[in-house]
Short mmCIF file of C-alpha atoms in Angstrom, two decimals:
data_model
loop_
_atom_site.label_atom_id
_atom_site.label_comp_id
_atom_site.label_asym_id
_atom_site.label_seq_id
_atom_site.Cartn_x
_atom_site.Cartn_y
_atom_site.Cartn_z
CA UNK A 1 0.26 0.41 -0.33
CA UNK A 2 2.56 2.63 0.76
CA UNK A 3 4.61 1.57 -2.43
CA UNK A 4 1.60 2.13 -4.64
CA UNK A 5 1.93 6.02 -4.87
CA UNK A 6 4.78 5.15 -6.50
CA UNK A 7 5.38 2.39 -8.79
CA UNK A 8 2.35 1.09 -10.63
CA UNK A 9 0.73 -2.61 -9.85
CA UNK A 10 2.63 -4.29 -12.31
CA UNK A 11 6.41 -3.60 -11.05
CA UNK A 12 4.64 -4.34 -7.67
CA UNK A 13 3.70 -7.72 -8.75
CA UNK A 14 7.04 -8.19 -10.70
CA UNK A 15 8.68 -7.43 -7.30
CA UNK A 16 7.16 -9.38 -4.95
CA UNK A 17 7.22 -12.86 -6.77
CA UNK A 18 10.98 -12.10 -8.55
CA UNK A 19 11.99 -11.11 -5.13
CA UNK A 20 10.30 -14.49 -3.26
CA UNK A 21 11.04 -16.75 -6.95
CA UNK A 22 15.15 -15.83 -5.84
CA UNK A 23 14.81 -16.53 -2.25
CA UNK A 24 13.96 -19.64 -2.68
CA UNK A 25 16.28 -20.87 -4.80
CA UNK A 26 19.09 -18.65 -2.99
CA UNK A 27 17.85 -20.62 0.13
CA UNK A 28 16.95 -23.66 -1.21
CA UNK A 29 18.74 -24.63 -4.49
CA UNK A 30 21.93 -25.53 -2.93
CA UNK A 31 20.74 -27.97 -1.32
CA UNK A 32 18.07 -29.12 -3.88
CA UNK A 33 19.46 -28.30 -7.15
CA UNK A 34 17.92 -29.40 -9.93
CA UNK A 35 15.13 -31.77 -7.50
CA UNK A 36 14.11 -28.02 -6.41
CA UNK A 37 11.56 -27.39 -9.08
CA UNK A 38 10.58 -31.67 -9.56
CA UNK A 39 7.05 -31.95 -8.73
CA UNK A 40 4.61 -35.16 -8.41
CA UNK A 41 1.81 -32.35 -10.18
CA UNK A 42 3.40 -30.21 -12.12
CA UNK A 43 -0.78 -28.62 -13.77
CA UNK A 44 -1.37 -28.37 -10.07
CA UNK A 45 1.60 -26.87 -8.93
CA UNK A 46 1.53 -24.26 -11.91
CA UNK A 47 -2.37 -22.86 -11.73
CA UNK A 48 -1.43 -22.72 -8.41
CA UNK A 49 1.22 -20.17 -9.02
CA UNK A 50 -1.51 -18.44 -11.27
CA UNK A 51 -4.25 -18.69 -8.23
CA UNK A 52 -1.66 -16.61 -6.07
CA UNK A 53 -0.99 -14.06 -8.97
CA UNK A 54 -4.56 -13.32 -9.30
CA UNK A 55 -4.67 -13.54 -5.39
CA UNK A 56 -1.85 -10.58 -5.38
CA UNK A 57 -3.31 -8.45 -7.99
CA UNK A 58 -6.55 -7.98 -6.47
CA UNK A 59 -5.21 -7.39 -3.46
CA UNK A 60 -2.58 -4.82 -4.24
CA UNK A 61 -5.07 -3.33 -6.23
CA UNK A 62 -8.14 -2.76 -3.36
CA UNK A 63 -5.20 -1.08 -1.63
CA UNK A 64 -4.96 1.79 -3.28
CA UNK A 65 -8.29 2.54 -2.72
CA UNK A 66 -9.46 0.65 0.93
CA UNK A 67 -7.43 0.59 3.93
CA UNK A 68 -5.30 -2.09 4.96
CA UNK A 69 -7.52 -3.53 7.70
CA UNK A 70 -10.85 -3.26 5.46
CA UNK A 71 -8.50 -5.22 2.69
CA UNK A 72 -7.62 -7.94 5.34
CA UNK A 73 -11.06 -8.38 7.38
CA UNK A 74 -12.74 -9.41 3.89
CA UNK A 75 -9.82 -11.43 2.48
CA UNK A 76 -9.77 -13.66 5.49
CA UNK A 77 -13.39 -14.75 3.60
CA UNK A 78 -11.13 -17.53 2.48
CA UNK A 79 -11.04 -20.22 5.19
CA UNK A 80 -15.40 -19.88 4.14
CA UNK A 81 -14.95 -20.55 0.62
CA UNK A 82 -11.93 -23.24 0.99
CA UNK A 83 -15.04 -25.00 3.18
CA UNK A 84 -17.52 -24.04 0.36
CA UNK A 85 -15.42 -25.61 -2.10
CA UNK A 86 -14.35 -28.07 -0.48
CA UNK A 87 -16.84 -30.56 -1.17
CA UNK A 88 -16.84 -30.17 -4.97
CA UNK A 89 -13.51 -29.59 -5.72
CA UNK A 90 -11.80 -32.47 -2.96
CA UNK A 91 -14.87 -34.30 -1.96
CA UNK A 92 -14.60 -33.76 1.53
CA UNK A 93 -18.00 -33.32 3.05
CA UNK A 94 -19.71 -30.21 4.58
CA UNK A 95 -21.39 -30.40 7.87
CA UNK A 96 -24.24 -28.40 9.42
CA UNK A 97 -20.95 -26.95 11.24
CA UNK A 98 -19.50 -25.49 8.81
CA UNK A 99 -22.11 -24.18 6.47
CA UNK A 100 -22.88 -22.52 9.92
CA UNK A 101 -19.34 -20.78 9.56
CA UNK A 102 -19.89 -20.61 5.43
CA UNK A 103 -22.81 -18.07 6.59
CA UNK A 104 -21.25 -16.07 9.58
CA UNK A 105 -18.14 -15.78 7.42
CA UNK A 106 -20.13 -14.24 4.40
CA UNK A 107 -22.77 -11.85 6.62
CA UNK A 108 -19.13 -10.75 8.01
CA UNK A 109 -17.93 -9.28 4.47
CA UNK A 110 -21.78 -7.67 3.89
CA UNK A 111 -20.65 -5.86 6.99
CA UNK A 112 -17.73 -5.21 6.26
CA UNK A 113 -18.95 -3.75 2.46
CA UNK A 114 -22.32 -2.57 3.23
CA UNK A 115 -24.26 -2.80 -0.13
CA UNK A 116 -25.57 -0.13 -0.88
CA UNK A 117 -24.63 2.48 2.43
CA UNK A 118 -23.42 6.02 1.53
CA UNK A 119 -20.44 5.22 2.79
CA UNK A 120 -19.97 1.88 1.14
CA UNK A 121 -16.25 1.36 -0.93
CA UNK A 122 -16.97 -1.07 -4.23
CA UNK A 123 -12.90 -1.39 -4.36
CA UNK A 124 -13.34 -3.39 -1.06
CA UNK A 125 -15.01 -6.22 -3.44
CA UNK A 126 -11.63 -6.59 -4.67
CA UNK A 127 -10.35 -8.15 -1.61
CA UNK A 128 -13.25 -10.81 -1.91
CA UNK A 129 -11.21 -11.59 -5.32
CA UNK A 130 -8.27 -11.90 -3.17
CA UNK A 131 -10.18 -14.33 -0.83
CA UNK A 132 -11.74 -16.48 -3.79
CA UNK A 133 -8.38 -16.61 -5.69
CA UNK A 134 -6.27 -17.73 -2.38
CA UNK A 135 -9.04 -20.66 -1.59
CA UNK A 136 -8.68 -21.92 -4.82
CA UNK A 137 -4.94 -21.79 -3.95
CA UNK A 138 -5.04 -23.18 -0.80
CA UNK A 139 -7.25 -26.22 -2.12
CA UNK A 140 -4.43 -27.03 -4.54
CA UNK A 141 -1.76 -26.98 -1.81
CA UNK A 142 -3.71 -28.97 0.17
CA UNK A 143 -3.63 -31.67 -3.20
CA UNK A 144 -0.10 -31.15 -3.98
CA UNK A 145 1.11 -31.27 0.39
CA UNK A 146 1.31 -34.98 0.10
CA UNK A 147 3.70 -35.47 -2.07
CA UNK A 148 5.50 -32.95 -2.48
CA UNK A 149 8.32 -31.25 -0.29
CA UNK A 150 7.12 -27.27 1.15
CA UNK A 151 10.82 -26.15 -0.66
CA UNK A 152 8.96 -27.12 -3.93
CA UNK A 153 5.87 -25.80 -3.28
CA UNK A 154 7.37 -22.51 -2.36
CA UNK A 155 9.02 -21.98 -5.46
CA UNK A 156 6.29 -23.06 -7.59
CA UNK A 157 4.04 -20.52 -5.71
CA UNK A 158 6.23 -17.45 -7.44
CA UNK A 159 6.84 -19.14 -10.48
CA UNK A 160 3.98 -17.94 -13.15
CA UNK A 161 4.20 -14.14 -11.78
CA UNK A 162 7.71 -13.83 -11.93
CA UNK A 163 7.30 -15.37 -15.63
CA UNK A 164 4.06 -13.25 -16.54
CA UNK A 165 5.54 -9.53 -14.53
CA UNK A 166 9.25 -10.38 -16.16
CA UNK A 167 7.55 -9.83 -19.41
CA UNK A 168 5.47 -6.67 -18.67
CA UNK A 169 7.85 -4.98 -15.77
CA UNK A 170 9.68 -3.67 -18.92
CA UNK A 171 6.53 -1.71 -20.21
CA UNK A 172 5.92 0.12 -16.93
CA UNK A 173 9.38 0.29 -15.35
CA UNK A 174 9.23 3.22 -12.59
CA UNK A 175 12.49 3.86 -11.07
CA UNK A 176 12.76 4.34 -7.45
CA UNK A 177 13.34 7.50 -6.80
CA UNK A 178 15.38 6.78 -3.56
CA UNK A 179 17.79 3.84 -2.24
CA UNK A 180 14.98 3.76 0.76
CA UNK A 181 12.37 2.75 -1.94
CA UNK A 182 14.54 0.07 -3.63
CA UNK A 183 15.19 -1.37 -0.47
CA UNK A 184 11.20 -1.74 0.33
CA UNK A 185 10.84 -2.87 -3.50
CA UNK A 186 13.21 -5.39 -2.56
CA UNK A 187 11.84 -6.78 0.81
CA UNK A 188 8.48 -7.16 -0.87
CA UNK A 189 9.08 -10.58 -2.35
CA UNK A 190 11.81 -11.63 0.59
CA UNK A 191 9.26 -10.81 3.29
CA UNK A 192 6.40 -12.67 1.23
CA UNK A 193 8.46 -15.67 0.03
CA UNK A 194 9.75 -16.02 4.11
CA UNK A 195 6.03 -16.10 4.98
CA UNK A 196 4.83 -18.19 2.36
CA UNK A 197 7.54 -21.10 3.86
CA UNK A 198 6.82 -20.74 7.48
CA UNK A 199 3.30 -20.97 6.76
CA UNK A 200 4.25 -24.28 4.72
CA UNK A 201 6.02 -25.43 7.65
CA UNK A 202 4.11 -24.89 10.25
CA UNK A 203 0.99 -27.02 8.62
CA UNK A 204 3.51 -30.18 8.28
CA UNK A 205 4.31 -29.65 12.40
CA UNK A 206 0.87 -29.21 13.80
CA UNK A 207 -2.90 -29.68 12.76
CA UNK A 208 -4.37 -26.90 10.49
CA UNK A 209 -6.74 -26.45 13.62
CA UNK A 210 -3.81 -25.67 15.73
CA UNK A 211 -2.12 -23.25 13.14
CA UNK A 212 -5.42 -21.43 11.43
CA UNK A 213 -6.24 -19.31 14.27
CA UNK A 214 -2.75 -17.58 14.41
CA UNK A 215 -3.35 -16.11 10.68
CA UNK A 216 -6.00 -14.04 12.88
CA UNK A 217 -2.66 -11.87 14.26
CA UNK A 218 -2.16 -10.08 10.51
CA UNK A 219 -5.61 -8.67 11.29
CA UNK A 220 -4.45 -6.74 14.43
CA UNK A 221 -1.18 -5.63 12.45
CA UNK A 222 -2.89 -4.40 9.63
CA UNK A 223 -4.69 -2.47 11.70
CA UNK A 224 -1.82 -1.03 13.80
CA UNK A 225 -0.20 -0.34 10.54
CA UNK A 226 -2.93 1.31 8.86
CA UNK A 227 -3.46 3.85 12.32
CA UNK A 228 0.54 4.13 12.65
CA UNK A 229 1.64 4.78 8.88
CA UNK A 230 -1.79 6.05 7.10
CA UNK A 231 -4.03 7.49 9.80
CA UNK A 232 -6.79 4.81 8.92
CA UNK A 233 -9.35 4.47 12.08
CA UNK A 234 -11.33 1.60 11.36
CA UNK A 235 -14.85 2.30 12.65
CA UNK A 236 -17.36 0.12 14.42
CA UNK A 237 -19.01 -1.76 11.40
CA UNK A 238 -15.75 -2.78 10.69
CA UNK A 239 -15.30 -4.29 14.31
CA UNK A 240 -18.10 -6.17 14.02
CA UNK A 241 -17.79 -7.60 10.34
CA UNK A 242 -13.74 -8.88 11.57
CA UNK A 243 -15.38 -10.49 14.76
CA UNK A 244 -18.31 -12.64 12.18
CA UNK A 245 -15.29 -13.09 9.56
CA UNK A 246 -12.95 -14.42 12.52
CA UNK A 247 -15.97 -16.52 13.84
CA UNK A 248 -16.88 -17.66 11.06
CA UNK A 249 -13.00 -19.38 10.71
CA UNK A 250 -12.72 -20.44 13.81
CA UNK A 251 -15.91 -22.29 13.65
CA UNK A 252 -14.22 -24.03 10.36
CA UNK A 253 -11.18 -24.88 11.91
CA UNK A 254 -13.11 -26.33 14.44
CA UNK A 255 -14.84 -28.50 12.60
CA UNK A 256 -12.23 -29.58 10.52
CA UNK A 257 -10.17 -30.42 13.98
CA UNK A 258 -13.45 -32.56 14.83
CA UNK A 259 -13.62 -34.12 11.37
CA UNK A 260 -10.02 -35.39 11.82
CA UNK A 261 -10.59 -36.37 14.91
CA UNK A 262 -13.15 -39.07 13.70
#
């Protein structure tokens, strides 16, 4: 959001993807060599990569128009979408608890977006596009997690974005105005790659029901960052919608834990 005032979205997407891929190659290439990109599911991995590019693109465009807290809150509907799509995509059974969680999550989106209200921000619907793409990305991640190591999966996550945006970025390139701007631009990919790797490792070491609730710490970070850097003060509607969406995500995690224990 901070860099969107200085750089076009395409350049930010390129920096996010290329930096991520460079981190993976530098960190894991010496150990794995060519095996780093050897996968049992090349089609799924490439589709995952395209979905992450789409999710990131929706998010970066949304952040040009809405606050960090609003964009982050709406994006957190992705666990509900995963629960909704688990039946047709993965063949999982969706019980009453998951249906209740899905309904609660989408009610939270309506509270945040408030369609028809004078203060509504239509651009916040772009964050729903982020959530949809990321939900499919998570579903495909489940499919490949059993056979591909997390290093391979994290590497493929940035592949499509790097290839696609490298073809576009020369036409929109804007030189950083200062070394600080260049450092921030480069740090996007590093922090993004680290984040994806840590999440992949977390899901290897602990069940989803334990890991998922920690994702919501991101919302607190978004609120704090939005307030300190952009002077964004969340209103009561945002807090109410966030509570509903977080509650729905926790319900989904609880339902998955019960199903796994059976």
